[in-house]
mmCIF file of C-alpha atoms in Angstrom:
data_model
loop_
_atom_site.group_PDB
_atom_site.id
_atom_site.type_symbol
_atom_site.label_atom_id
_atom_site.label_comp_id
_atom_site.label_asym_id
_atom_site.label_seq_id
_atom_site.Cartn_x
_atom_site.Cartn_y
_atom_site.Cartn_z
ATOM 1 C CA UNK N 1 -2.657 0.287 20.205
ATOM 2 C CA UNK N 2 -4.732 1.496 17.194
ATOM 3 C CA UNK N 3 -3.719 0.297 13.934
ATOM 4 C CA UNK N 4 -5.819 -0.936 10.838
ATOM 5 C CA UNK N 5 -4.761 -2.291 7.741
ATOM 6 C CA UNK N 6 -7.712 -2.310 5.142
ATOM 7 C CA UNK N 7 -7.647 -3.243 1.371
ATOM 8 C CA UNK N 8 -9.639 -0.908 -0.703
ATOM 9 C CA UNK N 9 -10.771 0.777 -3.640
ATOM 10 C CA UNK N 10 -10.384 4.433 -4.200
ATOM 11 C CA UNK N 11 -13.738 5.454 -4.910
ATOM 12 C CA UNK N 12 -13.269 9.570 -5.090
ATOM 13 C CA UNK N 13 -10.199 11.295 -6.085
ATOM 14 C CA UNK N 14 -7.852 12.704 -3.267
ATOM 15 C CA UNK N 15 -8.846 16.193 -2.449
ATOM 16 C CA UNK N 16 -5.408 18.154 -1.379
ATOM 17 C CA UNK N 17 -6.489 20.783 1.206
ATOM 18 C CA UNK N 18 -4.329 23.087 3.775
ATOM 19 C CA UNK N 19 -5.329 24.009 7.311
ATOM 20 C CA UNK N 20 -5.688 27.504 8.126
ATOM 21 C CA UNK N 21 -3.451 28.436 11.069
ATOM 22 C CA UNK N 22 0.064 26.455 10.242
ATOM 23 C CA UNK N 23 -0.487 25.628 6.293
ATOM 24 C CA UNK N 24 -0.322 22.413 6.649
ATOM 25 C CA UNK N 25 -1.459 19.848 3.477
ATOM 26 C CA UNK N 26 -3.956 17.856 4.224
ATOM 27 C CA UNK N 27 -5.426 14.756 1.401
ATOM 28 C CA UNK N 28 -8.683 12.967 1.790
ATOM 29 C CA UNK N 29 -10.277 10.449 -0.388
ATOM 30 C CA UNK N 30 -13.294 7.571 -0.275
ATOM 31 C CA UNK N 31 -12.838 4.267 -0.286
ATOM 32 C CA UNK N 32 -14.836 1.242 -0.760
ATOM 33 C CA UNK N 33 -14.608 -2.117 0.403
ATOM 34 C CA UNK N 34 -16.615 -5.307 0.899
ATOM 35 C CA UNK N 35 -18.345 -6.240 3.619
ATOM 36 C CA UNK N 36 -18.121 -9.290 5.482
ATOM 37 C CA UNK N 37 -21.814 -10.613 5.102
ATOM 38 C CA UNK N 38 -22.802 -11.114 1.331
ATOM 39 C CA UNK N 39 -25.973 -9.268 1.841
ATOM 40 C CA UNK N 40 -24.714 -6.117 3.409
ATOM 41 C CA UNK N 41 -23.608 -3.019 0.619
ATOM 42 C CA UNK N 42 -19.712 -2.348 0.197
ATOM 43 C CA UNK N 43 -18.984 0.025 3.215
ATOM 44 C CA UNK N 44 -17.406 3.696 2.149
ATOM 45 C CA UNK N 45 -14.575 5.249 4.812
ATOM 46 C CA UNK N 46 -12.699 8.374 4.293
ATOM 47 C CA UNK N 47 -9.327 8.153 4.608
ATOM 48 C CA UNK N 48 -6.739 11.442 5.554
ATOM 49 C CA UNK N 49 -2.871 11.842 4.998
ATOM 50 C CA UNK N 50 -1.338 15.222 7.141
ATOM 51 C CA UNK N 51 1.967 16.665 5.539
ATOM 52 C CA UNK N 52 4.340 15.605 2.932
ATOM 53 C CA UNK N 53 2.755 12.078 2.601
ATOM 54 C CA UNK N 54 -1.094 13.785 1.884
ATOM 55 C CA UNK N 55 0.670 15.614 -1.128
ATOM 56 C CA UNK N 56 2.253 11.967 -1.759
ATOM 57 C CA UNK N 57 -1.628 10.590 -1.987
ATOM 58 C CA UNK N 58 -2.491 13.762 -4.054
ATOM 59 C CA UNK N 59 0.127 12.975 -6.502
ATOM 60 C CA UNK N 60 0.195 8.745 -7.326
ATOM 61 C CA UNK N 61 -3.492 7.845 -6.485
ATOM 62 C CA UNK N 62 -6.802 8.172 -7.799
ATOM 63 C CA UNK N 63 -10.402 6.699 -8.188
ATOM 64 C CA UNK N 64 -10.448 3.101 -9.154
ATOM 65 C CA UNK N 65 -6.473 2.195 -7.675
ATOM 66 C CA UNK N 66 -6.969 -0.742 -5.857
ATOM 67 C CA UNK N 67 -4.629 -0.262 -2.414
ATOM 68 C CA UNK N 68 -3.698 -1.732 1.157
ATOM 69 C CA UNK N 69 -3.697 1.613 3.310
ATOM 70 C CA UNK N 70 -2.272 1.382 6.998
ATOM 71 C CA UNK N 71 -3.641 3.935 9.846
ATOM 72 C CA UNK N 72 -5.436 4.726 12.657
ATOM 73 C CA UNK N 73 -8.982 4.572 12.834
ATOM 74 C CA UNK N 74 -11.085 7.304 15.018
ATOM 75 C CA UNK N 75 -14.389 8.674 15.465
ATOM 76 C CA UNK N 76 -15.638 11.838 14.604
ATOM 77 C CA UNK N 77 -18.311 12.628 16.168
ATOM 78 C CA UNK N 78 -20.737 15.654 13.612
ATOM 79 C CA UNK N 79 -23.539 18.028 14.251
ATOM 80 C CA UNK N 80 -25.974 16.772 11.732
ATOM 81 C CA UNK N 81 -28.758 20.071 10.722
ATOM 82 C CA UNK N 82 -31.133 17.777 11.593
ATOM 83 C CA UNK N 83 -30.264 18.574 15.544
ATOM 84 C CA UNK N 84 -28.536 15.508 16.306
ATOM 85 C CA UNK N 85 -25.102 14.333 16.399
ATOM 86 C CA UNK N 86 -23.399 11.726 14.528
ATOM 87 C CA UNK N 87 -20.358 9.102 14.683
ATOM 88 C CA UNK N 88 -18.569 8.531 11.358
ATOM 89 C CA UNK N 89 -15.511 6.544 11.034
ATOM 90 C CA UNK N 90 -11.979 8.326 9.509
ATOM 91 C CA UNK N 91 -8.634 6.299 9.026
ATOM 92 C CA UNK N 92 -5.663 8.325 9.164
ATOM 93 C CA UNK N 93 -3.354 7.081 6.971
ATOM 94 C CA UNK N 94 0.548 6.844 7.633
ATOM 95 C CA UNK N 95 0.846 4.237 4.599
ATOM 96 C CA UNK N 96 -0.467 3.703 1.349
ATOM 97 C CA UNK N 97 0.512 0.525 -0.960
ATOM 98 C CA UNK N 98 -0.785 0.213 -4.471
ATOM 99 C CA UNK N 99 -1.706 -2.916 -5.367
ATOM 100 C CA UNK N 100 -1.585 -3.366 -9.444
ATOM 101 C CA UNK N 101 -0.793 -5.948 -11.639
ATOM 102 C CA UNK N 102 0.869 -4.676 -13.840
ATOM 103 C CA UNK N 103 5.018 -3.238 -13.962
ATOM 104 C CA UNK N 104 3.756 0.234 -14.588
ATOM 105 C CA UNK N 105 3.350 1.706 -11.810
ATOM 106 C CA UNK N 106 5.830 3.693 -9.279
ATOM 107 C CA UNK N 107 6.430 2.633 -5.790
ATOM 108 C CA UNK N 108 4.277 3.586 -3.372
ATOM 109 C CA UNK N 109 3.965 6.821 -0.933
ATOM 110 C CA UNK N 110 4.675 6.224 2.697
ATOM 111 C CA UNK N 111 4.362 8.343 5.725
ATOM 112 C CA UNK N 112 7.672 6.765 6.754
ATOM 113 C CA UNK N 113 9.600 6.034 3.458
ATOM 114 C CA UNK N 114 9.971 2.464 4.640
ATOM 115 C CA UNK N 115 7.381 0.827 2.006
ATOM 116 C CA UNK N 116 7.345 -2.563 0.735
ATOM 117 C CA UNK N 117 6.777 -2.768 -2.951
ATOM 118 C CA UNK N 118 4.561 -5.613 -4.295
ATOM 119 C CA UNK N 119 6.216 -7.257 -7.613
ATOM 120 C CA UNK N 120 3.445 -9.238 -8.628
ATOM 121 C CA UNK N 121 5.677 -9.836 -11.959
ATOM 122 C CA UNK N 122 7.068 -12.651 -10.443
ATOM 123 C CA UNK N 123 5.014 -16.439 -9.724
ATOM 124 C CA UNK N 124 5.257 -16.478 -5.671
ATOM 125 C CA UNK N 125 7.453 -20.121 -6.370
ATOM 126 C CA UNK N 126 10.289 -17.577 -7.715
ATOM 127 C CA UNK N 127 9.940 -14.858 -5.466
ATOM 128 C CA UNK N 128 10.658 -16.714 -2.607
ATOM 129 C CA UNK N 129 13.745 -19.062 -4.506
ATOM 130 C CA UNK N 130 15.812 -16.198 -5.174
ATOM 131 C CA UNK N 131 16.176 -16.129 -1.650
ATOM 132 C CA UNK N 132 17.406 -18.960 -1.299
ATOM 133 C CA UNK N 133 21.085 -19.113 0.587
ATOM 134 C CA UNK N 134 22.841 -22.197 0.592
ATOM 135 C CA UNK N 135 23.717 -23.450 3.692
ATOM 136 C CA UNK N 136 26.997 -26.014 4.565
ATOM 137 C CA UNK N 137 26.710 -29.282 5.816
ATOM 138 C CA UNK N 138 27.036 -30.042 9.759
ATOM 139 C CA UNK N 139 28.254 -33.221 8.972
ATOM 140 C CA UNK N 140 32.041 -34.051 9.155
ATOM 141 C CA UNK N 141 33.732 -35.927 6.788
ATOM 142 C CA UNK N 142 34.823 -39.522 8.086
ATOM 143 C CA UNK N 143 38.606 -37.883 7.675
ATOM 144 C CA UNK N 144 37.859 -35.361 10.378
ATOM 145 C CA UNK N 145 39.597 -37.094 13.853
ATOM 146 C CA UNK N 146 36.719 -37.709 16.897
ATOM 147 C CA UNK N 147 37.837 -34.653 19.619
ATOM 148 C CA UNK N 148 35.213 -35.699 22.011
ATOM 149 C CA UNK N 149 33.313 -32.960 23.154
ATOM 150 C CA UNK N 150 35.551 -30.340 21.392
ATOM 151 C CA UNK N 151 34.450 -28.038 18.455
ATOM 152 C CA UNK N 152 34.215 -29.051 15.071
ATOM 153 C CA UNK N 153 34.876 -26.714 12.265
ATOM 154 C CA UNK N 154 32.173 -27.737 10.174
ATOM 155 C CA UNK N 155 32.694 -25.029 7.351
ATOM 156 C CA UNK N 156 36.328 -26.534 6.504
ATOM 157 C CA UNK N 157 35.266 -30.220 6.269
ATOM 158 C CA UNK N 158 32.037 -29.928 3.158
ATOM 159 C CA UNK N 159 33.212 -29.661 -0.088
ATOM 160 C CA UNK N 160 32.565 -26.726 -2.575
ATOM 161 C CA UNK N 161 31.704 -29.389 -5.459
ATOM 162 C CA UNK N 162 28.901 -30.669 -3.357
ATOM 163 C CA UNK N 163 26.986 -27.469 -3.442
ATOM 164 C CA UNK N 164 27.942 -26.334 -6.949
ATOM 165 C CA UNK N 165 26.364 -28.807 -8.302
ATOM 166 C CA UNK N 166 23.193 -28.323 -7.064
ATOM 167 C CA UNK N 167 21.091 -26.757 -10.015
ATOM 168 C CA UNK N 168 18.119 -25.817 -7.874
ATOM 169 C CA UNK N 169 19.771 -23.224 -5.758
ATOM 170 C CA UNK N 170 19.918 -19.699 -7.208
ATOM 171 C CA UNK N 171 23.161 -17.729 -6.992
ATOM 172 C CA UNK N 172 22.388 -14.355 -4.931
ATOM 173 C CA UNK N 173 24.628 -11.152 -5.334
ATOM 174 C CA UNK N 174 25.464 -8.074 -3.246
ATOM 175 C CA UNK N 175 24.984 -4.891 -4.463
ATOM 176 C CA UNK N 176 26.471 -1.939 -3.109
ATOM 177 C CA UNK N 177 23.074 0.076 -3.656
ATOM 178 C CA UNK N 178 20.467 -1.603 -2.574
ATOM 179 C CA UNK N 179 17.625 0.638 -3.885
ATOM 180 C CA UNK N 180 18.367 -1.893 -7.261
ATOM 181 C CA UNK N 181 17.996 -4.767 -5.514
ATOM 182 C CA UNK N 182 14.489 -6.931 -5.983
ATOM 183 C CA UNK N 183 12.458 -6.452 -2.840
ATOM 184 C CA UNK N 184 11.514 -10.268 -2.060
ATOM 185 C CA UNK N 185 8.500 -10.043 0.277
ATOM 186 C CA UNK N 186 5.527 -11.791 -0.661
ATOM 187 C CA UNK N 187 3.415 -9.369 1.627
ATOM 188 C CA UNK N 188 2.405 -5.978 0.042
ATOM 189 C CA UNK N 189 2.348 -3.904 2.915
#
């Protein structure tokens, strides 16, 4: 399977083009990133979107966005006018996530519509406790008779007090839309 995940720079501005024959849109930018040696330059790519999701990339990105983008990397292979041929890298994107650290930007495009949003407004230590569940004890109460190798029901033996007063866990709700709900993943893409 071919699939890269690369974190980036935008170095040119998406370029919105359509191909001849079916119309279709078609977005390609530059990006930058480092290299893994210290003494080697930052390596340029260029990076294509096809369809809806290249006038996406048209629309909420340009130079200088700092982004995780999600593809397929091939190699085109050029007729150079010096007479020879060359290989240069491409990623086709299918997903896009801005990173930013700030709360004003918009959730990011996605080939699929499935994207994860980044909330970097929030320390990682809270992210991560609002999703905290409570969970009952296993442990009967001395009250409950010994059935041998019968089943216990655990959930009507632990006491309600016992986790209400537990300040550290965080109440969660259910919403009946969850577009509103905080997205709790720690991992922007």
């Amino acid at each position: 399977m071919n699939s890269c995940i690369l974190m980036a720079q935008i170095i040119q501005d998406p370029e919105l083009r359509y191909t001849s024959d079916s119309q279709t849109a078609v977005a390609q930018m530059l990006v930058q990133f480092e290299s893994p040696r210290s003494e080697d330059p930052p390596t340029t790519l260029k990076v294509v979107g096809w369809g809806n999701f290249a006038n996406e990339i048209k629309e909420k990105y340009s130079a200088g966005d700092q982004v995780v983008i999600e593809g397929r990397l091939r190699m085109n292979l050029i007729d150079r006018p010096e007479g020879f041929k060359e290989k240069r890298a491409e990623l086709n994107a299918y997903r896009i996530h801005k990173l930013a650290f700030d709360s004003n930007f918009e959730p990011q495009a996605s080939a699929s519509n499935t994207a994860t949003v980044f909330n970097s407004d929030l320390p990682a230590s809270t992210a991560k406790s609002n999703n905290v569940v409570p969970l009952r004890s296993n442990v009967p109460s001395t009250s409950t008779p010994d059935f041998g190798n019968q089943e216990r029901d655990y959930l009507s033996t632990t006491s309600e007090s016992s986790f209400e007063s537990n300040s550290n866990l965080v109440e969660t709700s259910t919403s009946a839309n969850p577009e509103n709900e905080q997205d709790l993943d720690d991992i922007p893409f």
